[in-house]
Amino acid sequence: MRVYRRFREDREVVLWRGSCLPFLRGLPDESVDVTITSPPYCMGRPYEKGATLEDFIELHELVLAEVARVTKRGGAICWQVGYHVTKDRVVTPLDYEVHRIALTLRDLVLRNRIIWHFGHGLHSKHRFSGRHETILWYSRGDGYHFDLDAVRVPHKYPGKKASKGERRGQPSGNPLGKNPEDVWVLPNVRANHVEKTAHPCQFPVALAQRLIRALCPIGGRVMDPFAGAGSTAAAAILEGRGFIGAEVNVEYCELAEKRVRLAKSGKLRVRPLDAPIFAPHAGLAVARKPSSFRY
């Protein structure tokens, strides 16, 4: 599988090695159906250029304007972010800053603020441990694409029936399943995750898959201007959509290319979107049971 590095309408996959701004500026207007990305948080990590909140804001004022320009009318922009934390532990929710900038761009309409909850992560000593991040879903204008049936999940009470009204005695829920709601419980990609690579901040392929199924038409084009290890690219290929994206880090770009080839061949290992969340049995707990309680 060859991974192309220049945009052309008839190419299924385009992966640009370099900064996303030149890449975005070279794209035609309204050429992308859906953008799904997680940008650098600008906290001084080895793969980041910026180290301050101001750097994050400056980057987004440039990038979001270009992303909005290349998004089709009715298309979607999904921005997954967490928190900017300084060395003296000042916390800023980055979705606030993203939304503030988005409000200055014409035609961007916030449709959902989705909470991605995961059960494991670093333990904090000076504040409550973070176990969620946020996805902001914007549409460009009205008349946006949203296929709820493609992402329905099993009902909590599958046999439940209506107890009154015209539907009394009939199933009370949609036979295809229920709306997955705006809190998504998906394991993050850590050491034992089947998708773990050398990239330190992957999001799971399943997260991008749900967004693609719901927001991108069959045969449409998905974009990730901060492609990283290629999770969005892999999800797009698995879901039968085209992909274009950019990654400035050479190591991560090569990693993304490898995952694209594996996805194309059907050999990429991913955690299925509908896989149940592991819940350890209480009997397997290591902690010692207290012998008595005092009140």
Tab-separated table of C-alpha atoms in Angstrom:
chain	number	residue	atom	x	y	z
A	1	MET	CA	0.000	0.000	0.000
A	2	ARG	CA	1.469	3.297	-1.076
A	3	VAL	CA	0.752	6.342	1.082
A	4	TYR	CA	0.555	9.499	-1.023
A	5	ARG	CA	1.911	12.776	0.242
A	6	ARG	CA	0.223	15.227	-2.126
A	7	PHE	CA	-3.464	16.049	-2.297
A	8	ARG	CA	-5.429	14.948	-5.331
A	9	GLU	CA	-9.152	14.356	-5.590
A	10	ASP	CA	-8.830	10.776	-6.853
A	11	ARG	CA	-6.457	9.561	-4.136
A	12	GLU	CA	-7.910	7.550	-1.294
A	13	VAL	CA	-5.172	8.343	1.257
A	14	VAL	CA	-3.027	11.468	1.545
A	15	LEU	CA	-0.522	11.745	4.387
A	16	TRP	CA	1.580	14.907	4.405
A	17	ARG	CA	4.930	14.853	6.174
A	18	GLY	CA	5.223	18.315	7.649
A	19	SER	CA	3.394	21.130	9.414
A	20	CYS	CA	-0.360	21.175	9.018
A	21	LEU	CA	-0.630	24.852	8.058
A	22	PRO	CA	1.046	24.584	4.619
A	23	PHE	CA	-0.933	21.397	4.095
A	24	LEU	CA	-4.249	23.047	4.950
A	25	ARG	CA	-3.516	26.136	2.872
A	26	GLY	CA	-2.970	23.927	-0.154
A	27	LEU	CA	-6.410	22.286	0.093
A	28	PRO	CA	-9.390	23.442	-1.986
A	29	ASP	CA	-12.361	25.124	-0.311
A	30	GLU	CA	-15.063	22.747	0.926
A	31	SER	CA	-13.106	19.571	0.144
A	32	VAL	CA	-13.465	17.716	3.480
A	33	ASP	CA	-16.542	16.046	4.972
A	34	VAL	CA	-15.324	15.513	8.534
A	35	THR	CA	-12.285	16.546	10.578
A	36	ILE	CA	-11.397	14.476	13.651
A	37	THR	CA	-8.286	15.440	15.555
A	38	SER	CA	-6.561	15.884	18.888
A	39	PRO	CA	-4.141	18.823	18.673
A	40	PRO	CA	-1.004	19.350	20.775
A	41	TYR	CA	-1.848	20.877	24.158
A	42	CYS	CA	1.332	23.021	24.127
A	43	MET	CA	2.688	21.904	27.476
A	44	GLY	CA	6.318	21.488	26.450
A	45	ARG	CA	6.190	17.814	25.486
A	46	PRO	CA	9.004	16.551	23.198
A	47	TYR	CA	6.635	16.380	20.197
A	48	GLU	CA	5.251	19.904	20.778
A	49	LYS	CA	6.714	23.215	19.685
A	50	GLY	CA	4.742	25.375	22.120
A	51	ALA	CA	4.879	25.276	25.900
A	52	THR	CA	2.254	27.840	26.958
A	53	LEU	CA	-1.484	28.402	26.761
A	54	GLU	CA	-0.769	31.396	24.544
A	55	ASP	CA	0.990	29.082	22.078
A	56	PHE	CA	-2.105	26.867	21.977
A	57	ILE	CA	-4.368	29.846	21.299
A	58	GLU	CA	-2.090	31.282	18.592
A	59	LEU	CA	-1.912	27.913	16.816
A	60	HIS	CA	-5.668	27.444	16.909
A	61	GLU	CA	-6.483	30.899	15.617
A	62	LEU	CA	-4.607	29.932	12.455
A	63	VAL	CA	-5.545	26.262	12.135
A	64	LEU	CA	-9.272	26.447	12.926
A	65	ALA	CA	-9.840	29.123	10.303
A	66	GLU	CA	-8.270	26.901	7.646
A	67	VAL	CA	-10.145	23.803	8.814
A	68	ALA	CA	-13.439	25.709	8.627
A	69	ARG	CA	-12.595	26.885	5.101
A	70	VAL	CA	-11.949	23.383	3.756
A	71	THR	CA	-15.019	21.829	5.457
A	72	LYS	CA	-18.018	21.218	3.237
A	73	ARG	CA	-21.367	22.853	3.981
A	74	GLY	CA	-23.066	20.535	6.429
A	75	GLY	CA	-19.740	18.899	7.239
A	76	ALA	CA	-18.363	18.280	10.730
A	77	ILE	CA	-15.363	19.354	12.788
A	78	CYS	CA	-14.595	17.220	15.868
A	79	TRP	CA	-11.916	18.611	18.200
A	80	GLN	CA	-10.773	16.339	21.048
A	81	VAL	CA	-8.946	18.147	23.858
A	82	GLY	CA	-8.232	17.911	27.565
A	83	TYR	CA	-6.604	20.410	29.893
A	84	HIS	CA	-3.589	22.685	29.811
A	85	VAL	CA	-1.761	22.355	33.143
A	86	THR	CA	1.123	24.626	34.112
A	87	LYS	CA	4.067	23.693	36.333
A	88	ASP	CA	2.399	25.468	39.244
A	89	ARG	CA	-0.764	23.380	38.633
A	90	VAL	CA	-3.003	26.020	37.052
A	91	VAL	CA	-5.615	24.157	34.995
A	92	THR	CA	-7.352	25.523	31.876
A	93	PRO	CA	-10.049	23.510	30.026
A	94	LEU	CA	-8.847	23.686	26.429
A	95	ASP	CA	-12.324	23.221	24.992
A	96	TYR	CA	-13.149	26.675	26.390
A	97	GLU	CA	-10.366	28.212	24.324
A	98	VAL	CA	-11.279	26.228	21.214
A	99	HIS	CA	-14.914	27.284	21.466
A	100	ARG	CA	-14.010	30.917	22.022
A	101	ILE	CA	-12.074	30.874	18.740
A	102	ALA	CA	-14.774	28.889	16.937
A	103	LEU	CA	-17.325	31.575	17.805
A	104	THR	CA	-15.327	34.047	15.687
A	105	LEU	CA	-15.593	31.832	12.589
A	106	ARG	CA	-18.620	32.160	10.379
A	107	ASP	CA	-20.953	29.185	9.991
A	108	LEU	CA	-19.496	27.012	12.768
A	109	VAL	CA	-22.290	25.732	15.014
A	110	LEU	CA	-21.649	23.656	18.132
A	111	ARG	CA	-23.857	20.545	18.039
A	112	ASN	CA	-22.473	18.475	20.933
A	113	ARG	CA	-19.972	18.647	23.738
A	114	ILE	CA	-19.098	14.986	24.254
A	115	ILE	CA	-17.354	13.707	27.365
A	116	TRP	CA	-14.917	10.871	26.734
A	117	HIS	CA	-14.519	9.006	30.037
A	118	PHE	CA	-11.756	6.482	30.629
A	119	GLY	CA	-11.099	4.479	33.780
A	120	HIS	CA	-7.328	4.619	34.007
A	121	GLY	CA	-4.639	7.292	33.901
A	122	LEU	CA	-2.000	9.077	35.912
A	123	HIS	CA	-2.765	9.543	39.590
A	124	SER	CA	-2.587	13.132	40.783
A	125	LYS	CA	-1.329	14.103	44.231
A	126	HIS	CA	-2.454	17.732	44.299
A	127	ARG	CA	-5.910	17.553	42.648
A	128	PHE	CA	-8.492	14.937	41.706
A	129	SER	CA	-7.138	12.582	39.054
A	130	GLY	CA	-8.293	13.372	35.530
A	131	ARG	CA	-10.378	10.669	33.919
A	132	HIS	CA	-12.075	12.443	31.037
A	133	GLU	CA	-11.478	14.642	28.008
A	134	THR	CA	-13.855	16.499	25.718
A	135	ILE	CA	-14.869	16.337	22.063
A	136	LEU	CA	-16.446	19.429	20.528
A	137	TRP	CA	-18.557	18.617	17.463
A	138	TYR	CA	-19.257	21.556	15.166
A	139	SER	CA	-21.180	21.554	11.922
A	140	ARG	CA	-20.508	24.059	9.190
A	141	GLY	CA	-23.928	25.601	8.873
A	142	ASP	CA	-27.259	23.784	8.994
A	143	GLY	CA	-28.465	20.708	7.137
A	144	TYR	CA	-25.651	18.641	8.590
A	145	HIS	CA	-25.211	14.891	8.147
A	146	PHE	CA	-26.071	12.804	11.233
A	147	ASP	CA	-26.723	9.060	10.959
A	148	LEU	CA	-27.878	8.017	14.433
A	149	ASP	CA	-28.878	4.515	13.320
A	150	ALA	CA	-25.246	3.796	12.387
A	151	VAL	CA	-24.063	4.240	15.978
A	152	ARG	CA	-26.917	2.999	18.152
A	153	VAL	CA	-25.962	0.861	21.153
A	154	PRO	CA	-27.871	-1.918	22.973
A	155	HIS	CA	-30.691	-0.871	25.269
A	156	LYS	CA	-30.091	-1.069	28.994
A	157	TYR	CA	-33.398	-2.937	29.380
A	158	PRO	CA	-33.802	-4.671	25.997
A	159	GLY	CA	-37.172	-6.259	26.719
A	160	LYS	CA	-38.820	-3.193	28.195
A	161	LYS	CA	-42.340	-2.423	26.959
A	162	ALA	CA	-44.490	0.683	27.121
A	163	SER	CA	-46.913	0.594	30.072
A	164	LYS	CA	-49.458	3.119	28.793
A	165	GLY	CA	-50.644	5.047	25.772
A	166	GLU	CA	-51.063	3.858	22.195
A	167	ARG	CA	-47.839	1.817	22.385
A	168	ARG	CA	-48.811	-0.048	25.560
A	169	GLY	CA	-47.441	-3.589	25.519
A	170	GLN	CA	-45.109	-2.848	22.626
A	171	PRO	CA	-41.319	-2.413	22.851
A	172	SER	CA	-40.650	1.075	24.211
A	173	GLY	CA	-37.260	1.591	22.556
A	174	ASN	CA	-36.022	1.786	18.983
A	175	PRO	CA	-35.475	-1.787	17.700
A	176	LEU	CA	-32.050	-0.762	16.352
A	177	GLY	CA	-30.852	0.299	19.803
A	178	LYS	CA	-30.549	3.516	21.773
A	179	ASN	CA	-28.711	6.782	21.264
A	180	PRO	CA	-25.163	6.426	22.725
A	181	GLU	CA	-25.660	9.799	24.486
A	182	ASP	CA	-22.933	12.389	25.081
A	183	VAL	CA	-20.816	10.533	27.655
A	184	TRP	CA	-18.671	7.874	25.984
A	185	VAL	CA	-16.882	5.291	28.100
A	186	LEU	CA	-13.909	4.014	26.096
A	187	PRO	CA	-10.570	2.801	27.494
A	188	ASN	CA	-7.669	5.129	26.734
A	189	VAL	CA	-4.619	3.752	24.947
A	190	ARG	CA	-2.148	2.792	27.630
A	191	ALA	CA	0.553	0.124	28.065
A	192	ASN	CA	-1.645	-2.976	27.776
A	193	HIS	CA	-4.014	-1.634	25.116
A	194	VAL	CA	-3.976	-3.640	21.882
A	195	GLU	CA	-3.444	-0.426	19.869
A	196	LYS	CA	-0.506	0.950	21.885
A	197	THR	CA	2.361	2.368	19.823
A	198	ALA	CA	5.352	4.596	20.541
A	199	HIS	CA	3.124	7.673	20.447
A	200	PRO	CA	2.476	8.841	24.044
A	201	CYS	CA	-0.978	10.378	23.509
A	202	GLN	CA	-3.054	8.179	21.197
A	203	PHE	CA	-6.811	8.161	21.274
A	204	PRO	CA	-8.529	4.842	20.498
A	205	VAL	CA	-9.554	4.038	16.945
A	206	ALA	CA	-13.083	3.308	18.232
A	207	LEU	CA	-13.550	6.944	19.252
A	208	ALA	CA	-12.935	8.097	15.683
A	209	GLN	CA	-15.015	5.230	14.265
A	210	ARG	CA	-18.161	6.313	16.109
A	211	LEU	CA	-17.755	9.891	14.895
A	212	ILE	CA	-17.134	8.757	11.319
A	213	ARG	CA	-20.126	6.426	11.249
A	214	ALA	CA	-22.439	9.145	12.526
A	215	LEU	CA	-21.080	12.227	10.760
A	216	CYS	CA	-19.378	11.216	7.500
A	217	PRO	CA	-21.334	9.978	4.466
A	218	ILE	CA	-20.309	6.652	2.952
A	219	GLY	CA	-17.437	7.317	0.571
A	220	GLY	CA	-16.739	10.726	2.136
A	221	ARG	CA	-13.395	12.191	3.130
A	222	VAL	CA	-12.038	12.423	6.694
A	223	MET	CA	-9.185	14.729	7.716
A	224	ASP	CA	-6.780	14.899	10.667
A	225	PRO	CA	-4.348	17.849	10.564
A	226	PHE	CA	-2.478	16.446	13.600
A	227	ALA	CA	-2.394	12.820	12.464
A	228	GLY	CA	-0.035	11.496	15.152
A	229	ALA	CA	0.042	7.699	15.091
A	230	GLY	CA	-2.732	7.574	12.483
A	231	SER	CA	-5.730	6.553	14.614
A	232	THR	CA	-8.141	8.713	12.603
A	233	ALA	CA	-6.610	7.483	9.344
A	234	ALA	CA	-7.051	3.857	10.401
A	235	ALA	CA	-10.644	4.478	11.473
A	236	ALA	CA	-11.467	6.147	8.147
A	237	ILE	CA	-10.075	3.227	6.168
A	238	LEU	CA	-11.864	0.654	8.337
A	239	GLU	CA	-15.124	2.541	7.804
A	240	GLY	CA	-14.746	2.821	4.018
A	241	ARG	CA	-13.951	6.533	3.862
A	242	GLY	CA	-11.037	8.410	2.328
A	243	PHE	CA	-8.439	10.138	4.469
A	244	ILE	CA	-6.152	13.139	4.264
A	245	GLY	CA	-3.918	14.399	7.049
A	246	ALA	CA	-0.592	15.831	8.145
A	247	GLU	CA	2.005	14.963	10.765
A	248	VAL	CA	5.128	17.000	11.435
A	249	ASN	CA	7.008	14.362	13.462
A	250	VAL	CA	8.843	11.987	11.095
A	251	GLU	CA	8.738	9.031	13.515
A	252	TYR	CA	4.989	9.348	14.069
A	253	CYS	CA	4.358	9.880	10.358
A	254	GLU	CA	6.129	6.608	9.563
A	255	LEU	CA	4.105	4.936	12.309
A	256	ALA	CA	0.882	6.302	10.801
A	257	GLU	CA	1.912	5.041	7.345
A	258	LYS	CA	2.473	1.562	8.769
A	259	ARG	CA	-0.932	1.537	10.455
A	260	VAL	CA	-2.578	2.730	7.232
A	261	ARG	CA	-1.043	-0.200	5.341
A	262	LEU	CA	-2.186	-2.638	8.044
A	263	ALA	CA	-5.713	-1.187	8.008
A	264	LYS	CA	-5.854	-1.532	4.218
A	265	SER	CA	-4.796	-5.172	4.452
A	266	GLY	CA	-7.206	-5.953	7.290
A	267	LYS	CA	-4.351	-6.785	9.664
A	268	LEU	CA	-4.472	-3.788	11.997
A	269	ARG	CA	-5.234	-4.798	15.584
A	270	VAL	CA	-7.894	-2.548	17.106
A	271	ARG	CA	-10.192	-2.716	20.084
A	272	PRO	CA	-13.754	-3.094	18.714
A	273	LEU	CA	-16.126	-0.237	19.436
A	274	ASP	CA	-18.680	-2.607	20.967
A	275	ALA	CA	-16.198	-4.501	23.176
A	276	PRO	CA	-17.395	-4.562	26.812
A	277	ILE	CA	-15.511	-2.559	29.416
A	278	PHE	CA	-13.527	-4.826	31.728
A	279	ALA	CA	-14.734	-4.722	35.340
A	280	PRO	CA	-12.450	-6.582	37.799
A	281	HIS	CA	-14.096	-8.994	40.218
A	282	ALA	CA	-14.047	-7.871	43.842
A	283	GLY	CA	-12.482	-11.175	44.845
A	284	LEU	CA	-9.398	-10.366	42.771
A	285	ALA	CA	-8.675	-7.169	44.678
A	286	VAL	CA	-5.188	-6.912	46.183
A	287	ALA	CA	-6.105	-4.528	48.977
A	288	ARG	CA	-6.678	-6.129	52.384
A	289	LYS	CA	-10.239	-6.166	53.650
A	290	PRO	CA	-10.527	-4.140	56.894
A	291	SER	CA	-11.123	-6.317	59.946
A	292	SER	CA	-13.418	-3.802	61.609
A	293	PHE	CA	-14.910	-0.345	61.161
A	294	ARG	CA	-14.957	2.541	63.582
A	295	TYR	CA	-17.408	5.388	63.396
